[in-house]
Short mmCIF file of C-alpha atoms and ligand atoms in Angstrom, two decimals:
data_model
loop_
_atom_site.label_atom_id
_atom_site.label_comp_id
_atom_site.label_asym_id
_atom_site.label_seq_id
_atom_site.Cartn_x
_atom_site.Cartn_y
_atom_site.Cartn_z
CA UNK Q 1 34.05 -43.26 -42.60
CA UNK Q 2 34.78 -46.92 -41.96
CA UNK Q 3 35.33 -47.92 -45.58
CA UNK Q 4 38.55 -47.46 -47.54
CA UNK Q 5 38.19 -45.96 -50.99
CA UNK Q 6 39.63 -44.09 -53.91
CA UNK Q 7 37.64 -41.16 -55.22
CA UNK Q 8 38.34 -39.81 -58.68
CA UNK Q 9 35.91 -38.16 -61.04
CA UNK Q 10 37.28 -36.73 -64.28
CA UNK Q 11 34.11 -35.01 -65.58
CA UNK Q 12 34.35 -31.25 -65.91
CA UNK Q 13 31.01 -29.54 -65.30
CA UNK Q 14 29.77 -26.27 -66.76
CA UNK Q 15 26.67 -25.19 -64.86
CA UNK Q 16 24.17 -22.35 -65.26
CA UNK Q 17 21.78 -20.64 -67.63
CA UNK Q 18 24.59 -19.79 -70.02
CA UNK Q 19 26.54 -23.02 -69.65
CA UNK Q 20 26.28 -23.82 -73.36
CA UNK Q 21 28.60 -20.89 -74.11
CA UNK Q 22 31.43 -23.14 -72.90
CA UNK Q 23 30.70 -25.89 -75.38
CA UNK Q 24 32.97 -24.63 -78.17
CA UNK Q 25 35.96 -24.45 -75.83
CA UNK Q 26 35.09 -27.78 -74.22
CA UNK Q 27 35.15 -29.49 -77.62
CA UNK Q 28 38.48 -27.97 -78.66
CA UNK Q 29 40.87 -30.61 -77.23
CA UNK Q 30 39.21 -33.46 -79.14
CA UNK Q 31 39.52 -34.66 -82.73
CA UNK Q 32 37.77 -33.07 -85.71
CA UNK Q 33 34.99 -35.59 -86.39
CA UNK Q 34 32.11 -35.62 -83.90
CA UNK Q 35 29.28 -38.14 -83.67
CA UNK Q 36 26.32 -36.09 -82.46
CA UNK Q 37 23.77 -38.36 -80.84
CA UNK Q 38 20.34 -37.40 -79.52
CA UNK Q 39 16.85 -38.75 -78.89
CA UNK Q 40 13.49 -38.52 -80.56
CA UNK Q 41 13.58 -34.87 -81.48
CA UNK Q 42 12.85 -32.75 -78.39
CA UNK Q 43 16.15 -30.91 -78.91
CA UNK Q 44 14.92 -29.71 -82.31
CA UNK Q 45 11.82 -28.04 -80.87
CA UNK Q 46 13.33 -26.42 -77.78
CA UNK Q 47 16.33 -24.76 -79.42
CA UNK Q 48 19.03 -26.94 -77.86
CA UNK Q 49 19.96 -28.48 -81.22
CA UNK Q 50 20.62 -25.02 -82.70
CA UNK Q 51 22.86 -24.04 -79.77
CA UNK Q 52 24.84 -27.26 -80.11
CA UNK Q 53 25.25 -27.05 -83.89
CA UNK Q 54 26.46 -23.46 -83.51
CA UNK Q 55 29.09 -24.51 -80.97
CA UNK Q 56 30.20 -27.43 -83.13
CA UNK Q 57 30.59 -25.11 -86.11
CA UNK Q 58 32.52 -22.56 -84.06
CA UNK Q 59 34.81 -25.37 -82.92
CA UNK Q 60 35.36 -26.32 -86.57
CA UNK Q 61 34.05 -29.87 -86.19
CA UNK Q 62 32.74 -32.17 -88.86
CA UNK Q 63 29.43 -33.57 -87.61
CA UNK Q 64 27.95 -37.02 -88.14
CA UNK Q 65 24.41 -37.23 -86.74
CA UNK Q 66 22.99 -40.23 -84.93
CA UNK Q 67 19.41 -39.38 -83.87
CA UNK Q 68 16.62 -41.62 -82.56
CA UNK Q 69 18.00 -42.84 -79.25
CA UNK Q 70 14.89 -44.09 -77.52
CA UNK Q 71 14.16 -43.97 -73.77
CA UNK Q 72 15.66 -47.19 -72.35
CA UNK Q 73 18.06 -47.59 -75.31
CA UNK Q 74 18.18 -51.01 -76.91
CA UNK Q 75 21.01 -53.29 -77.91
CA UNK Q 76 19.87 -53.08 -81.56
CA UNK Q 77 20.24 -49.29 -81.45
CA UNK Q 78 23.64 -49.67 -79.80
CA UNK Q 79 24.80 -51.90 -82.65
CA UNK Q 80 23.60 -49.34 -85.19
CA UNK Q 81 25.61 -46.62 -83.45
CA UNK Q 82 28.74 -48.76 -83.23
CA UNK Q 83 28.61 -49.50 -86.96
CA UNK Q 84 28.25 -45.81 -87.76
CA UNK Q 85 31.00 -44.68 -85.37
CA UNK Q 86 33.36 -47.22 -86.87
CA UNK Q 87 32.46 -46.64 -90.51
CA UNK Q 88 32.82 -42.88 -90.10
CA UNK Q 89 35.87 -43.24 -87.87
CA UNK Q 90 34.64 -40.51 -85.51
CA UNK Q 91 36.96 -38.98 -82.92
CA UNK Q 92 34.42 -37.99 -80.30
CA UNK Q 93 30.80 -38.61 -79.27
CA UNK Q 94 28.64 -35.70 -78.14
CA UNK Q 95 25.44 -36.85 -76.41
CA UNK Q 96 22.63 -34.31 -76.18
CA UNK Q 97 19.70 -35.45 -74.09
CA UNK Q 98 18.76 -37.27 -70.94
CA UNK Q 99 20.19 -40.38 -69.32
CA UNK Q 100 19.19 -42.60 -72.23
CA UNK Q 101 21.23 -40.66 -74.76
CA UNK Q 102 24.25 -40.22 -72.50
CA UNK Q 103 24.20 -43.88 -71.41
CA UNK Q 104 23.94 -44.83 -75.06
CA UNK Q 105 26.90 -42.67 -76.05
CA UNK Q 106 29.07 -44.39 -73.43
CA UNK Q 107 27.92 -47.78 -74.69
CA UNK Q 108 28.86 -46.91 -78.26
CA UNK Q 109 32.13 -45.37 -77.09
CA UNK Q 110 33.11 -48.62 -75.38
CA UNK Q 111 31.76 -51.03 -77.96
CA UNK Q 112 32.46 -49.50 -81.40
CA UNK Q 113 36.04 -50.74 -81.51
CA UNK Q 114 35.52 -53.87 -79.39
CA UNK Q 115 36.19 -56.93 -81.48
CA UNK Q 116 33.62 -59.39 -80.13
CA UNK Q 117 30.22 -59.62 -78.46
CA UNK Q 118 29.98 -56.30 -76.63
CA UNK Q 119 26.74 -57.19 -74.81
CA UNK Q 120 28.30 -60.33 -73.36
CA UNK Q 121 31.61 -58.70 -72.51
CA UNK Q 122 30.51 -55.39 -71.00
CA UNK Q 123 26.92 -55.84 -69.78
CA UNK Q 124 26.80 -59.51 -68.83
CA UNK Q 125 30.39 -60.13 -67.70
CA UNK Q 126 30.90 -56.50 -66.63
CA UNK Q 127 34.43 -56.33 -68.02
CA UNK Q 128 36.20 -53.04 -68.69
CA UNK Q 129 37.61 -52.34 -72.14
CA UNK Q 130 41.18 -53.64 -72.31
CA UNK Q 131 43.86 -51.00 -71.86
CA UNK Q 132 44.90 -51.31 -75.51
CA UNK Q 133 41.34 -51.21 -76.86
CA UNK Q 134 40.27 -47.98 -78.55
CA UNK Q 135 37.61 -46.17 -76.53
CA UNK Q 136 36.01 -42.99 -77.85
CA UNK Q 137 35.81 -39.93 -75.61
CA UNK Q 138 32.29 -38.72 -74.75
CA UNK Q 139 30.87 -35.31 -73.86
CA UNK Q 140 27.35 -34.51 -72.68
CA UNK Q 141 24.79 -31.73 -72.96
CA UNK Q 142 22.13 -32.61 -70.41
CA UNK Q 143 18.45 -31.90 -71.10
CA UNK Q 144 16.80 -33.91 -68.31
CA UNK Q 145 17.82 -34.12 -64.65
CA UNK Q 146 17.61 -37.53 -63.01
CA UNK Q 147 20.04 -40.29 -63.81
CA UNK Q 148 23.37 -38.66 -62.99
CA UNK Q 149 24.71 -40.13 -66.23
CA UNK Q 150 26.35 -36.77 -66.95
CA UNK Q 151 29.01 -37.42 -64.29
CA UNK Q 152 29.19 -41.17 -63.93
CA UNK Q 153 30.21 -44.26 -65.88
CA UNK Q 154 26.74 -45.85 -65.98
CA UNK Q 155 25.37 -47.20 -69.24
CA UNK Q 156 22.03 -49.00 -69.03
CA UNK Q 157 21.09 -50.97 -72.14
CA UNK Q 158 17.98 -53.06 -72.79
CA UNK Q 159 18.21 -56.36 -74.62
CA UNK Q 160 14.63 -56.65 -75.82
CA UNK Q 161 15.05 -60.23 -77.08
CA UNK Q 162 16.32 -61.51 -73.75
CA UNK Q 163 14.04 -59.21 -71.71
CA UNK Q 164 17.08 -57.94 -69.83
CA UNK Q 165 17.79 -54.35 -68.85
CA UNK Q 166 21.31 -54.18 -67.47
CA UNK Q 167 23.50 -51.35 -66.24
CA UNK Q 168 27.23 -51.50 -66.74
CA UNK Q 169 29.17 -48.99 -64.68
CA UNK Q 170 32.27 -48.20 -66.67
CA UNK Q 171 35.44 -46.79 -65.19
CA UNK Q 172 36.77 -43.28 -65.65
CA UNK Q 173 37.76 -43.77 -69.31
CA UNK Q 174 34.09 -43.82 -70.26
CA UNK Q 175 32.87 -41.04 -67.99
CA UNK Q 176 31.97 -37.88 -69.88
CA UNK Q 177 34.99 -35.63 -70.38
CA UNK Q 178 32.68 -32.70 -69.75
CA UNK Q 179 28.99 -32.01 -69.19
CA UNK Q 180 27.03 -28.87 -69.98
CA UNK Q 181 24.33 -28.38 -67.34
CA UNK Q 182 21.88 -25.63 -68.22
CA UNK Q 183 18.76 -25.95 -66.02
CA UNK Q 184 16.77 -23.96 -68.61
CA UNK Q 185 17.29 -26.80 -71.06
CA UNK Q 186 15.02 -28.89 -68.82
CA UNK Q 187 12.11 -26.42 -68.94
CA UNK Q 188 10.55 -28.08 -72.00
CA UNK Q 189 10.34 -31.51 -70.34
CA UNK Q 190 6.80 -32.88 -69.97
CA UNK Q 191 5.84 -32.71 -66.29
CA UNK Q 192 5.61 -36.50 -65.97
CA UNK Q 193 9.22 -36.81 -67.15
CA UNK Q 194 10.32 -34.09 -64.74
CA UNK Q 195 8.62 -35.95 -61.90
CA UNK Q 196 10.10 -39.29 -62.98
CA UNK Q 197 13.53 -37.66 -62.92
CA UNK Q 198 12.89 -36.22 -59.45
CA UNK Q 199 11.97 -39.63 -58.11
CA UNK Q 200 14.98 -41.23 -59.78
CA UNK Q 201 17.19 -38.76 -57.90
CA UNK Q 202 15.44 -39.51 -54.59
CA UNK Q 203 15.85 -43.22 -55.17
CA UNK Q 204 19.55 -42.92 -55.96
CA UNK Q 205 20.07 -41.11 -52.68
CA UNK Q 206 17.93 -43.50 -50.62
CA UNK Q 207 19.61 -46.56 -52.09
CA UNK Q 208 22.95 -45.33 -50.80
CA UNK Q 209 21.45 -44.13 -47.52
CA UNK Q 210 19.43 -47.17 -46.40
CA UNK Q 211 22.37 -49.42 -45.67
CA UNK Q 212 24.80 -49.92 -42.83
CA UNK Q 213 24.59 -48.63 -39.28
CA UNK Q 214 27.89 -46.80 -38.97
CA UNK Q 215 28.12 -43.05 -38.54
CA UNK Q 216 29.23 -41.79 -41.95
CA UNK Q 217 29.59 -38.30 -43.39
CA UNK Q 218 28.00 -39.70 -46.55
CA UNK Q 219 24.68 -40.13 -44.72
CA UNK Q 220 24.59 -36.51 -43.58
CA UNK Q 221 25.30 -35.33 -47.15
CA UNK Q 222 22.54 -37.62 -48.41
CA UNK Q 223 20.07 -36.14 -45.91
CA UNK Q 224 20.90 -32.61 -47.06
CA UNK Q 225 20.40 -33.56 -50.70
CA UNK Q 226 17.06 -35.22 -49.92
CA UNK Q 227 15.83 -32.17 -48.00
CA UNK Q 228 16.81 -29.89 -50.86
CA UNK Q 229 15.16 -32.17 -53.41
CA UNK Q 230 11.88 -32.29 -51.50
CA UNK Q 231 11.71 -28.48 -51.23
CA UNK Q 232 12.62 -27.98 -54.90
CA UNK Q 233 10.31 -30.73 -56.14
CA UNK Q 234 7.34 -29.00 -54.54
CA UNK Q 235 8.29 -25.67 -56.09
CA UNK Q 236 8.90 -27.23 -59.52
CA UNK Q 237 5.61 -29.10 -59.54
CA UNK Q 238 3.81 -25.85 -58.69
CA UNK Q 239 5.77 -23.92 -61.34
CA UNK Q 240 7.92 -25.96 -63.75
CA UNK Q 241 9.56 -22.73 -64.97
CA UNK Q 242 10.96 -21.97 -61.49
CA UNK Q 243 14.66 -21.64 -62.35
CA UNK Q 244 15.85 -21.82 -58.76
CA UNK Q 245 14.01 -25.10 -58.19
CA UNK Q 246 15.03 -26.64 -61.52
CA UNK Q 247 18.66 -25.68 -61.00
CA UNK Q 248 18.68 -27.23 -57.52
CA UNK Q 249 17.12 -30.39 -58.92
CA UNK Q 250 19.75 -30.60 -61.67
CA UNK Q 251 22.66 -30.13 -59.28
CA UNK Q 252 21.18 -32.59 -56.78
CA UNK Q 253 20.80 -35.18 -59.54
CA UNK Q 254 24.46 -34.94 -60.44
CA UNK Q 255 25.65 -35.33 -56.86
CA UNK Q 256 23.15 -38.08 -56.10
CA UNK Q 257 24.87 -40.47 -58.47
CA UNK Q 258 28.45 -39.48 -59.18
CA UNK Q 259 29.51 -42.00 -56.46
CA UNK Q 260 30.37 -39.28 -53.92
CA UNK Q 261 27.58 -39.98 -51.40
CA UNK Q 262 28.15 -43.71 -51.53
CA UNK Q 263 31.80 -43.52 -50.59
CA UNK Q 264 32.91 -45.32 -47.47
CA UNK Q 265 29.63 -47.13 -46.93
CA UNK Q 266 27.57 -50.12 -47.99
CA UNK Q 267 24.62 -49.55 -50.34
CA UNK Q 268 21.36 -51.25 -51.24
CA UNK Q 269 20.43 -51.09 -54.94
CA UNK Q 270 17.51 -53.54 -54.84
CA UNK Q 271 14.88 -50.94 -55.82
CA UNK Q 272 16.87 -50.28 -59.00
CA UNK Q 273 17.33 -53.99 -59.67
CA UNK Q 274 13.59 -54.60 -59.37
CA UNK Q 275 12.79 -51.39 -61.26
CA UNK Q 276 15.04 -52.39 -64.14
CA UNK Q 277 13.43 -55.84 -64.32
CA UNK Q 278 10.02 -54.11 -64.47
CA UNK Q 279 11.42 -51.86 -67.21
CA UNK Q 280 12.53 -54.89 -69.23
CA UNK Q 281 8.97 -56.27 -69.14
CA UNK Q 282 7.04 -53.03 -69.63
CA UNK Q 283 9.43 -50.41 -71.09
CA UNK Q 284 7.97 -48.10 -68.41
CA UNK Q 285 9.66 -44.80 -67.55
CA UNK Q 286 12.65 -45.54 -65.32
CA UNK Q 287 11.88 -43.19 -62.41
CA UNK Q 288 8.29 -44.42 -62.19
CA UNK Q 289 9.35 -48.05 -61.93
CA UNK Q 290 11.28 -46.98 -58.83
CA UNK Q 291 8.48 -44.97 -57.21
CA UNK Q 292 6.08 -47.83 -57.95
CA UNK Q 293 8.12 -50.35 -56.03
CA UNK Q 294 9.76 -48.24 -53.28
CA UNK Q 295 6.99 -48.04 -50.63
CA UNK Q 296 6.43 -51.81 -50.76
CA UNK Q 297 10.16 -52.57 -50.74
CA UNK Q 298 11.00 -50.26 -47.84
CA UNK Q 299 8.03 -51.47 -45.78
CA UNK Q 300 9.29 -55.01 -46.33
CA UNK Q 301 12.85 -54.37 -45.15
CA UNK Q 302 12.08 -51.70 -42.55
CA UNK Q 303 12.25 -53.94 -39.48
CA UNK Q 304 15.78 -55.06 -40.41
CA UNK Q 305 17.12 -51.48 -40.37
CA UNK Q 306 14.61 -49.70 -38.23
CA UNK Q 307 16.95 -47.14 -36.66
CA UNK Q 308 17.92 -45.69 -40.07
CA UNK Q 309 14.28 -45.47 -41.13
CA UNK Q 310 13.44 -43.65 -37.88
CA UNK Q 311 16.30 -41.22 -38.54
CA UNK Q 312 14.99 -40.72 -42.10
CA UNK Q 313 11.57 -39.78 -40.68
CA UNK Q 314 13.03 -37.26 -38.29
CA UNK Q 315 15.81 -35.68 -40.30
CA UNK Q 316 14.44 -35.82 -43.85
CA UNK Q 317 10.71 -35.41 -43.20
CA UNK Q 318 10.83 -33.38 -39.95
CA UNK Q 319 8.54 -35.84 -38.17
CA UNK Q 320 8.79 -35.26 -34.39
CA UNK Q 321 10.03 -38.25 -32.42
CA UNK Q 322 8.22 -37.31 -29.21
CA UNK Q 323 5.62 -39.82 -28.15
CA UNK Q 324 6.60 -42.36 -30.79
CA UNK Q 325 8.53 -45.57 -30.43
CA UNK Q 326 11.17 -46.34 -33.06
CA UNK Q 327 8.89 -48.55 -35.13
CA UNK Q 328 6.10 -45.98 -35.29
CA UNK Q 329 8.58 -43.28 -36.30
CA UNK Q 330 10.17 -45.49 -38.94
CA UNK Q 331 6.76 -46.29 -40.44
CA UNK Q 332 5.82 -42.62 -40.46
CA UNK Q 333 8.91 -41.87 -42.59
CA UNK Q 334 7.89 -44.37 -45.25
CA UNK Q 335 4.31 -43.05 -45.13
CA UNK Q 336 5.71 -39.55 -45.72
CA UNK Q 337 7.72 -40.84 -48.68
CA UNK Q 338 4.60 -42.43 -50.17
CA UNK Q 339 2.53 -39.30 -49.60
CA UNK Q 340 5.23 -37.24 -51.38
CA UNK Q 341 5.28 -39.68 -54.31
CA UNK Q 342 1.55 -39.07 -54.73
CA UNK Q 343 1.84 -35.34 -54.08
CA UNK Q 344 4.34 -34.75 -56.90
CA UNK Q 345 2.39 -36.96 -59.28
CA UNK Q 346 4.65 -40.01 -59.48
CA UNK Q 347 3.14 -43.49 -59.25
CA UNK Q 348 2.99 -45.46 -56.01
CA UNK Q 349 2.26 -48.90 -57.45
CA UNK Q 350 3.32 -50.95 -60.45
CA UNK Q 351 0.02 -52.08 -61.96
CA UNK Q 352 -0.43 -48.59 -63.44
CA UNK Q 353 2.82 -49.18 -65.34
CA UNK Q 354 1.34 -52.22 -67.04
CA UNK Q 355 2.69 -54.87 -64.67
CA UNK Q 356 0.29 -57.82 -64.51
CA UNK Q 357 0.23 -60.92 -62.25
CA UNK Q 358 1.57 -63.15 -65.01
CA UNK Q 359 4.75 -61.04 -65.30
CA UNK Q 360 5.69 -61.28 -61.63
CA UNK Q 361 7.52 -64.59 -61.81
CA UNK Q 362 9.66 -63.27 -64.69
CA UNK Q 363 10.40 -60.01 -62.86
CA UNK Q 364 11.73 -61.95 -59.86
CA UNK Q 365 14.67 -62.82 -62.10
CA UNK Q 366 15.86 -59.34 -61.02
CA UNK Q 367 19.47 -59.47 -59.89
CA UNK Q 368 19.73 -59.78 -56.11
CA UNK Q 369 22.49 -57.62 -54.67
CA UNK Q 370 23.74 -57.68 -51.10
CA UNK Q 371 24.40 -54.60 -49.00
CA UNK Q 372 20.86 -53.98 -47.83
CA UNK Q 373 19.36 -54.52 -44.40
CA UNK Q 374 18.03 -57.85 -45.64
CA UNK Q 375 19.45 -60.13 -48.30
CA UNK Q 376 16.41 -60.70 -50.48
CA UNK Q 377 15.36 -64.13 -51.67
CA UNK Q 378 13.35 -64.62 -54.87
CA UNK Q 379 10.32 -65.28 -52.64
CA UNK Q 380 10.93 -61.95 -50.86
CA UNK Q 381 11.08 -60.13 -54.19
CA UNK Q 382 7.81 -61.78 -55.21
CA UNK Q 383 6.17 -60.64 -51.96
CA UNK Q 384 7.34 -57.06 -52.57
CA UNK Q 385 6.04 -57.16 -56.15
CA UNK Q 386 2.64 -58.46 -55.00
CA UNK Q 387 2.46 -55.74 -52.36
CA UNK Q 388 3.41 -53.13 -54.98
CA UNK Q 389 0.78 -54.13 -57.55
O1 NZQ F 1 14.11 -38.44 -76.97
P1 NZQ F 1 13.68 -37.04 -76.76
O2 NZQ F 1 12.83 -36.50 -77.86
O3 NZQ F 1 14.80 -36.12 -76.41
O4 NZQ F 1 12.66 -37.07 -75.50
C1 NZQ F 1 13.07 -37.47 -74.21
C2 NZQ F 1 12.50 -38.81 -73.78
O5 NZQ F 1 11.29 -39.07 -74.44
C3 NZQ F 1 12.47 -36.53 -73.23
N1 NZQ F 1 13.27 -35.35 -72.97
C4 NZQ F 1 14.53 -35.29 -72.46
N2 NZQ F 1 14.90 -34.01 -72.30
C5 NZQ F 1 13.86 -33.25 -72.75
C6 NZQ F 1 12.82 -34.10 -73.18
N3 NZQ F 1 11.65 -33.65 -73.68
C7 NZQ F 1 11.49 -32.32 -73.74
N4 NZQ F 1 12.44 -31.44 -73.31
C8 NZQ F 1 13.61 -31.86 -72.80
N5 NZQ F 1 14.51 -30.98 -72.35
O6 NZQ F 1 12.35 -37.26 -72.02
C9 NZQ F 1 12.16 -38.62 -72.32
C10 NZQ F 1 13.00 -39.45 -71.39
O7 NZQ F 1 14.37 -39.24 -71.64
P2 NZQ F 1 15.43 -40.28 -71.04
O8 NZQ F 1 16.78 -39.84 -71.47
O9 NZQ F 1 14.97 -41.65 -71.38
O10 NZQ F 1 15.22 -40.08 -69.48
P3 NZQ F 1 16.21 -40.30 -68.27
O11 NZQ F 1 17.16 -39.17 -68.16
O12 NZQ F 1 15.37 -40.63 -67.11
O13 NZQ F 1 17.08 -41.60 -68.68
C11 NZQ F 1 16.56 -42.89 -68.46
C12 NZQ F 1 17.59 -43.95 -68.80
O14 NZQ F 1 18.76 -43.82 -67.96
C13 NZQ F 1 19.01 -45.06 -67.29
C14 NZQ F 1 17.61 -45.63 -67.17
O15 NZQ F 1 17.62 -47.01 -66.88
C15 NZQ F 1 17.03 -45.33 -68.52
O16 NZQ F 1 17.47 -46.27 -69.48
N6 NZQ F 1 19.75 -44.82 -66.03
C16 NZQ F 1 21.04 -44.48 -66.09
C17 NZQ F 1 21.83 -44.37 -64.96
C18 NZQ F 1 23.26 -44.01 -64.97
N7 NZQ F 1 23.86 -43.69 -66.10
O17 NZQ F 1 23.90 -44.03 -63.94
C19 NZQ F 1 21.31 -44.64 -63.63
C20 NZQ F 1 19.83 -44.57 -63.57
O18 NZQ F 1 19.43 -45.24 -62.41
C21 NZQ F 1 19.14 -45.15 -64.76
O19 NZQ F 1 19.05 -46.56 -64.64
ZN1 ZN F 2 17.91 -44.46 -61.55
#
């Protein structure tokens, strides 16, 4: 571990098929008025809403509801939530849903009592709330595995007017105080959403893995998580009600992006940067924007970090090294990734997401981050996008 770091994660996790039974006790330390936020209604048809309301009642909470958080939550919706949280003077925000709802809750928690332009301050300038600014505590009941939002500070908001989808990673004050992780709550997900979540997890791991050439414990942990995810994804695609597979996927998702596997090493988040720019233009499902661009991106940068790609082929995909030079092995790993994307039913190009030639120039406005095997230029991003069409 060549890097120096601090690791602290304050989120308490309750995991398992009865995890919701802990919700009443988890809510107890917080104030009496709870803003209950959720998405478009899936929690009302799968029984999760009833479980949550029961726990809130048992905890003696007064509930203010804020439904309608859309996938890829917008700035306009954020402003609506802030106004409600402030007007009702809520003490706590309980997010019930996937990454969109949990990200949204953190955004409202940070912005409701911020006196100014929250978009500019938090998402553009990436400031933290001042120490004396009121920040609302957040809790999460997760219904979709993928983003890791249940145990991190990420809050991705889309500004539809500016065609910008930006993630702000808040510090520990905004991380969920607790998260309820019941894998059975994910059973009602449409298969395409399950698959999008699975690819999101894979991408989070790869984006921390494909960087640097030092020997780091983080890389070995990442390889284990990827191997587990591949096995479980195949089982879950065959039988979405496979509890063992769905529980492994949920736990892998949490560990893929709670910053643990990125500690002590450089990282390359370009697939997410490009994916988010695609999302801003198309509103496509997050995980599919990543699978659509990954094969083209990794083929483009492969020669700059060939040894890691060869290791990926061998360790993650069990491709024998015998008789292959490093380049052939490295290529075989990316081919295996692409074959798996197709096998599980994710998308392997971006035109199917609605990306057209005329959007490409705009999408190259994607933020370019360092840390990867190659520092991308705008022209490089354009080449990757053309190859991914
Ligand atoms: O709104 P409802 O009706 O609940 O339906 C949702 C939504 O349509 C549905 N769904 C969720 N759980 C369900 C269910 N349907 C049936 N049964 C269930 N149990 O699934 C759809 C997608 O939900 P969403 O929350 O949008 O998905 P996801 O968890 O993939 O979150 C995506 C958002 O998270 C951001 C993405 O950019 C995107 O905005 N991300 C957040 C990150 C973070 N906090 O660190 C990192 C990620 O890389 C990502 O960028
Ligand atoms: Zn993601």
